[in-house]
Amino acid sequence: MRRSPKYSSEVQLSRFQWLFAHRAPHSAVPHIWYYSPETKRFIRLFRPLPLSVQRTLTAIDSIPLSSLSFTDWMTPRPQPLPPAFWERWLERKKQWRRTFPLYPNQTVRRICADFYQAGIVPSLFPTEAGWPVPRGYLWETAPFIWQTYVLLFLLGKTGRPATAASLFQWLDDKIRTGRLVPRRLPLVGRDTYREAVGEYLHWLSLLGYLRREEGGRLHLVKPLSFPSTVDQMIHQDAALLDQIRQTSALSRYWSSLEFGGVEKMSRKQEKMNGMVNNNSCIDYLYKEE
């Protein structure tokens, strides 16, 4: 683990280190343990919210070896998000817009081609993409990329019915071609990237962008925001964050990011785990409204 010299809550984790992420019993919050022989302290990373394949924002706690108890190890207390979390997240969104198209490896070129084909300049992806969701750690791909692909699918279905099954088939195709990469976490349980997608769709519905119709069809009912300048980008991101804070229906989303209602979210996850394979997790999420 390497901590950012500028932002103490931002760390760099390799794929190998991510394999040690796990959840305590009755907890929806993944965490990773480290031990420092120099300081004789255990270090815990709580609620990792990835920014990219390796960069992650997280809450960090440490316990001296001499005072570590069995309870601390088995049922660690959730830690709140860092005070500057949202400020840092919006800063990273600006960095995504500025730097993503500048490093065109084969995968980036394919992603940019998909964006351009849909009429989206890669650096000006929709304001509604690139936001944290509680189970976003199930993706290696940066949030703005996989969420933009979800929005591209919905935009392509304007005026036509879209279903969760067809959305997951679309995303599975992007995974097969290497455009999207889910994160494999063997110690977290049976969770897959579909839980993160379900949370994002539910988030869109609570903000009024998405409507579920009879038969489980999904319909985009509110125009997305496409910034055309840096000033617009900053303004729209800040405005949407204010809307998230002020939308009472999003209190569960907000509290789950802030580690509230952990046990409740865990019970909900158990139900979703049994349904996600037949693409009905979206139906369950809508029943929670």
Short mmCIF file of C-alpha atoms in Angstrom, two decimals:
data_model
loop_
_atom_site.label_atom_id
_atom_site.label_comp_id
_atom_site.label_asym_id
_atom_site.label_seq_id
_atom_site.Cartn_x
_atom_site.Cartn_y
_atom_site.Cartn_z
CA MET A 1 0.00 0.00 0.00
CA ARG A 2 1.26 3.45 -0.94
CA ARG A 3 -0.41 6.58 0.38
CA SER A 4 -0.61 9.73 -1.68
CA PRO A 5 1.82 12.35 -0.34
CA LYS A 6 -0.81 15.03 -0.97
CA TYR A 7 -4.05 13.26 0.05
CA SER A 8 -3.82 11.02 3.11
CA SER A 9 -7.08 9.22 2.28
CA GLU A 10 -5.96 8.23 -1.24
CA VAL A 11 -3.94 5.04 -1.56
CA GLN A 12 -2.49 2.94 -4.33
CA LEU A 13 -3.38 -0.75 -4.24
CA SER A 14 -2.14 -3.42 -6.61
CA ARG A 15 -4.42 -6.15 -7.95
CA PHE A 16 -2.68 -8.57 -5.59
CA GLN A 17 -3.41 -6.38 -2.56
CA TRP A 18 -7.06 -6.09 -3.58
CA LEU A 19 -7.36 -9.89 -3.33
CA PHE A 20 -7.17 -9.53 0.47
CA ALA A 21 -10.27 -7.33 0.68
CA HIS A 22 -12.93 -9.06 2.73
CA ARG A 23 -16.01 -8.35 4.81
CA ALA A 24 -16.59 -9.10 8.45
CA PRO A 25 -19.74 -11.10 9.34
CA HIS A 26 -22.95 -9.04 9.01
CA SER A 27 -21.09 -6.20 7.34
CA ALA A 28 -21.38 -4.74 3.85
CA VAL A 29 -18.17 -2.76 4.28
CA PRO A 30 -15.07 -4.38 2.76
CA HIS A 31 -11.75 -3.75 4.41
CA ILE A 32 -8.09 -4.68 4.04
CA TRP A 33 -5.68 -5.32 6.91
CA TYR A 34 -1.99 -4.44 6.95
CA TYR A 35 0.64 -4.88 9.64
CA SER A 36 3.63 -2.60 10.09
CA PRO A 37 6.53 -4.33 11.93
CA GLU A 38 8.28 -0.96 12.28
CA THR A 39 5.44 0.66 14.23
CA LYS A 40 3.88 -2.59 15.53
CA ARG A 41 0.46 -1.40 14.44
CA PHE A 42 -2.32 -2.91 12.36
CA ILE A 43 -3.63 -0.65 9.61
CA ARG A 44 -7.15 -1.07 8.26
CA LEU A 45 -8.58 0.33 5.05
CA PHE A 46 -12.36 0.71 5.21
CA ARG A 47 -14.85 1.29 2.43
CA PRO A 48 -12.45 1.49 -0.53
CA LEU A 49 -14.07 3.56 -3.29
CA PRO A 50 -11.89 3.12 -6.39
CA LEU A 51 -10.88 5.95 -8.66
CA SER A 52 -9.03 3.70 -11.12
CA VAL A 53 -7.42 0.27 -11.33
CA GLN A 54 -5.02 1.12 -8.48
CA ARG A 55 -6.03 4.50 -7.01
CA THR A 56 -8.60 4.35 -4.23
CA LEU A 57 -10.18 6.72 -1.74
CA THR A 58 -10.67 5.07 1.63
CA ALA A 59 -11.05 5.58 5.36
CA ILE A 60 -7.91 4.56 7.26
CA ASP A 61 -7.58 3.44 10.85
CA SER A 62 -4.73 1.91 12.86
CA ILE A 63 -4.55 -0.10 16.09
CA PRO A 64 -1.47 -0.88 18.19
CA LEU A 65 -0.68 -4.58 18.27
CA SER A 66 -0.72 -4.47 22.08
CA SER A 67 -4.37 -3.34 22.20
CA LEU A 68 -5.85 -5.35 19.32
CA SER A 69 -8.69 -7.57 20.51
CA PHE A 70 -10.44 -10.50 18.88
CA THR A 71 -13.54 -8.31 18.53
CA ASP A 72 -11.53 -5.66 16.70
CA TRP A 73 -10.37 -8.30 14.27
CA MET A 74 -13.73 -10.01 13.67
CA THR A 75 -16.11 -7.05 13.85
CA PRO A 76 -14.18 -3.88 13.09
CA ARG A 77 -16.01 -0.63 13.69
CA PRO A 78 -16.85 1.26 10.48
CA GLN A 79 -14.98 4.49 10.00
CA PRO A 80 -16.55 7.62 8.45
CA LEU A 81 -15.45 8.93 5.12
CA PRO A 82 -12.67 11.52 5.28
CA PRO A 83 -13.98 15.10 5.64
CA ALA A 84 -12.53 16.10 2.26
CA PHE A 85 -13.93 13.05 0.45
CA TRP A 86 -16.35 14.84 -1.88
CA GLU A 87 -13.93 17.64 -2.61
CA ARG A 88 -11.33 15.08 -3.62
CA TRP A 89 -13.84 13.06 -5.65
CA LEU A 90 -14.87 16.10 -7.71
CA GLU A 91 -11.20 16.96 -8.19
CA ARG A 92 -10.62 13.47 -9.59
CA LYS A 93 -13.56 13.93 -11.97
CA LYS A 94 -11.80 17.01 -13.34
CA GLN A 95 -8.59 15.01 -13.71
CA TRP A 96 -10.43 12.24 -15.58
CA ARG A 97 -11.72 14.77 -18.07
CA ARG A 98 -8.32 16.40 -18.56
CA THR A 99 -6.08 13.35 -18.75
CA PHE A 100 -8.06 10.29 -19.90
CA PRO A 101 -7.75 10.87 -23.68
CA LEU A 102 -4.06 11.81 -23.36
CA TYR A 103 -2.81 8.25 -22.79
CA PRO A 104 -4.23 6.33 -25.75
CA ASN A 105 -3.35 2.67 -25.31
CA GLN A 106 -5.40 0.15 -27.25
CA THR A 107 -8.14 -0.08 -24.60
CA VAL A 108 -8.45 3.70 -24.27
CA ARG A 109 -8.67 4.07 -28.06
CA ARG A 110 -11.52 1.55 -28.18
CA ILE A 111 -13.37 3.30 -25.36
CA CYS A 112 -12.89 6.72 -26.95
CA ALA A 113 -14.12 5.34 -30.29
CA ASP A 114 -17.30 4.09 -28.59
CA PHE A 115 -17.84 7.48 -26.95
CA TYR A 116 -17.27 9.38 -30.20
CA GLN A 117 -19.58 7.03 -32.08
CA ALA A 118 -22.31 7.92 -29.58
CA GLY A 119 -21.62 11.62 -30.09
CA ILE A 120 -19.77 12.09 -26.79
CA VAL A 121 -16.37 13.75 -26.56
CA PRO A 122 -14.47 11.51 -24.09
CA SER A 123 -13.33 14.40 -21.91
CA LEU A 124 -16.91 15.71 -21.76
CA PHE A 125 -18.67 12.57 -20.56
CA PRO A 126 -22.10 13.16 -18.92
CA THR A 127 -22.19 14.88 -15.55
CA GLU A 128 -24.31 11.96 -14.31
CA ALA A 129 -21.38 9.54 -14.80
CA GLY A 130 -18.39 9.19 -12.51
CA TRP A 131 -20.04 9.04 -9.07
CA PRO A 132 -19.30 6.68 -6.18
CA VAL A 133 -21.68 3.85 -5.35
CA PRO A 134 -21.30 1.65 -2.26
CA ARG A 135 -20.24 -1.43 -4.21
CA GLY A 136 -18.18 0.39 -6.81
CA TYR A 137 -15.18 -1.60 -5.62
CA LEU A 138 -16.52 -4.49 -7.73
CA TRP A 139 -15.15 -2.70 -10.83
CA GLU A 140 -11.51 -2.23 -11.76
CA THR A 141 -12.58 0.17 -14.49
CA ALA A 142 -12.84 3.80 -13.41
CA PRO A 143 -16.39 4.84 -12.42
CA PHE A 144 -16.79 7.43 -15.16
CA ILE A 145 -16.12 4.78 -17.84
CA TRP A 146 -18.44 1.98 -16.71
CA GLN A 147 -21.18 4.44 -15.76
CA THR A 148 -20.91 6.20 -19.12
CA TYR A 149 -21.35 2.81 -20.81
CA VAL A 150 -24.53 2.27 -18.79
CA LEU A 151 -25.78 5.68 -19.93
CA LEU A 152 -24.80 4.95 -23.55
CA PHE A 153 -26.93 1.83 -23.44
CA LEU A 154 -29.91 3.77 -22.08
CA LEU A 155 -29.43 6.59 -24.60
CA GLY A 156 -29.35 4.04 -27.40
CA LYS A 157 -32.70 2.68 -26.25
CA THR A 158 -34.51 6.04 -26.28
CA GLY A 159 -38.08 5.38 -27.38
CA ARG A 160 -37.58 1.62 -27.17
CA PRO A 161 -37.88 -0.77 -24.21
CA ALA A 162 -34.70 -1.65 -22.33
CA THR A 163 -34.37 -4.40 -19.75
CA ALA A 164 -31.83 -5.30 -17.11
CA ALA A 165 -31.10 -8.51 -19.03
CA SER A 166 -30.22 -6.63 -22.22
CA LEU A 167 -28.14 -4.12 -20.25
CA PHE A 168 -26.08 -6.88 -18.65
CA GLN A 169 -25.60 -8.54 -22.04
CA TRP A 170 -24.30 -5.19 -23.35
CA LEU A 171 -21.89 -4.83 -20.42
CA ASP A 172 -20.78 -8.46 -20.69
CA ASP A 173 -19.83 -7.79 -24.32
CA LYS A 174 -17.73 -4.80 -23.22
CA ILE A 175 -16.06 -7.04 -20.63
CA ARG A 176 -15.28 -9.73 -23.23
CA THR A 177 -13.64 -7.15 -25.50
CA GLY A 178 -11.56 -5.71 -22.66
CA ARG A 179 -13.23 -2.30 -22.52
CA LEU A 180 -14.56 -2.96 -19.02
CA VAL A 181 -12.90 -5.01 -16.28
CA PRO A 182 -14.75 -6.24 -13.17
CA ARG A 183 -12.74 -6.75 -10.00
CA ARG A 184 -12.43 -10.31 -8.70
CA LEU A 185 -12.53 -10.41 -4.91
CA PRO A 186 -12.64 -14.03 -3.70
CA LEU A 187 -12.93 -13.10 0.00
CA VAL A 188 -15.87 -10.73 -0.42
CA GLY A 189 -18.38 -13.44 -1.31
CA ARG A 190 -20.56 -13.93 -4.35
CA ASP A 191 -20.88 -10.24 -5.19
CA THR A 192 -20.32 -9.28 -8.84
CA TYR A 193 -20.19 -6.07 -10.82
CA ARG A 194 -23.97 -6.36 -11.30
CA GLU A 195 -24.59 -5.21 -7.74
CA ALA A 196 -22.71 -1.99 -8.47
CA VAL A 197 -24.69 -1.49 -11.69
CA GLY A 198 -27.94 -2.09 -9.81
CA GLU A 199 -26.99 0.55 -7.25
CA TYR A 200 -26.16 3.02 -10.02
CA LEU A 201 -29.48 2.43 -11.81
CA HIS A 202 -31.35 2.88 -8.55
CA TRP A 203 -29.39 6.11 -7.94
CA LEU A 204 -30.45 7.35 -11.39
CA SER A 205 -34.08 6.51 -10.68
CA LEU A 206 -34.11 8.36 -7.36
CA LEU A 207 -32.70 11.43 -9.11
CA GLY A 208 -35.50 11.24 -11.67
CA TYR A 209 -33.47 10.12 -14.69
CA LEU A 210 -34.77 6.57 -14.94
CA ARG A 211 -38.25 5.07 -14.78
CA ARG A 212 -39.17 1.44 -14.41
CA GLU A 213 -42.15 0.41 -16.50
CA GLU A 214 -44.36 -2.66 -16.45
CA GLY A 215 -42.44 -5.85 -17.10
CA GLY A 216 -39.20 -4.50 -15.66
CA ARG A 217 -38.43 -2.23 -18.60
CA LEU A 218 -36.08 0.69 -18.01
CA HIS A 219 -36.71 4.05 -19.63
CA LEU A 220 -34.52 7.18 -19.55
CA VAL A 221 -36.98 10.00 -18.89
CA LYS A 222 -34.79 12.99 -17.99
CA PRO A 223 -32.13 14.59 -20.23
CA LEU A 224 -28.54 14.02 -19.25
CA SER A 225 -26.12 16.92 -18.78
CA PHE A 226 -23.20 17.23 -21.19
CA PRO A 227 -20.73 19.98 -20.25
CA SER A 228 -19.12 21.83 -23.14
CA THR A 229 -16.50 23.80 -21.19
CA VAL A 230 -14.41 23.35 -18.06
CA ASP A 231 -16.47 26.01 -16.27
CA GLN A 232 -19.69 24.17 -17.12
CA MET A 233 -18.16 20.92 -15.95
CA ILE A 234 -17.27 22.33 -12.53
CA HIS A 235 -20.65 24.01 -12.15
CA GLN A 236 -22.67 20.93 -13.18
CA ASP A 237 -20.73 18.55 -10.93
CA ALA A 238 -21.21 20.88 -7.94
CA ALA A 239 -24.90 21.35 -8.76
CA LEU A 240 -25.52 17.60 -8.99
CA LEU A 241 -23.72 17.04 -5.69
CA ASP A 242 -26.02 19.62 -4.08
CA GLN A 243 -29.02 17.82 -5.57
CA ILE A 244 -27.80 14.51 -4.16
CA ARG A 245 -27.46 16.06 -0.71
CA GLN A 246 -30.92 17.63 -0.86
CA THR A 247 -32.81 14.62 -2.26
CA SER A 248 -34.39 12.88 0.72
CA ALA A 249 -34.93 9.69 -1.26
CA LEU A 250 -31.14 9.38 -1.54
CA SER A 251 -30.60 9.30 2.23
CA ARG A 252 -29.96 5.54 2.09
CA TYR A 253 -27.38 6.00 -0.66
CA TRP A 254 -25.72 8.77 1.31
CA SER A 255 -25.73 6.86 4.61
CA SER A 256 -24.36 3.69 3.01
CA LEU A 257 -21.41 5.66 1.64
CA GLU A 258 -20.93 7.13 5.12
CA PHE A 259 -21.10 3.61 6.67
CA GLY A 260 -24.55 4.02 8.16
CA GLY A 261 -27.09 1.20 8.02
CA VAL A 262 -24.38 -1.36 7.32
CA GLU A 263 -26.27 -4.37 8.64
CA LYS A 264 -29.41 -3.43 6.76
CA MET A 265 -27.49 -3.12 3.54
CA SER A 266 -25.91 -6.50 4.19
CA ARG A 267 -29.31 -8.25 4.54
CA LYS A 268 -30.43 -6.57 1.34
CA GLN A 269 -27.30 -7.82 -0.37
CA GLU A 270 -28.07 -11.41 0.60
CA LYS A 271 -31.38 -11.14 -1.27
CA MET A 272 -29.75 -9.50 -4.25
CA ASN A 273 -27.10 -12.21 -4.44
CA GLY A 274 -29.77 -14.82 -5.02
CA MET A 275 -31.48 -12.81 -7.74
CA VAL A 276 -28.68 -11.20 -9.70
CA ASN A 277 -28.02 -14.28 -11.82
CA ASN A 278 -31.48 -14.01 -13.37
CA ASN A 279 -31.17 -10.23 -13.74
CA SER A 280 -33.90 -9.46 -11.20
CA CYS A 281 -31.77 -7.40 -8.82
CA ILE A 282 -33.13 -4.25 -10.45
CA ASP A 283 -36.68 -5.33 -9.62
CA TYR A 284 -35.69 -5.76 -5.99
CA LEU A 285 -34.06 -2.34 -5.82
CA TYR A 286 -37.22 -0.67 -7.08
CA LYS A 287 -39.31 -2.41 -4.43
CA GLU A 288 -37.23 -0.58 -1.82
CA GLU A 289 -38.52 2.85 -2.89
#
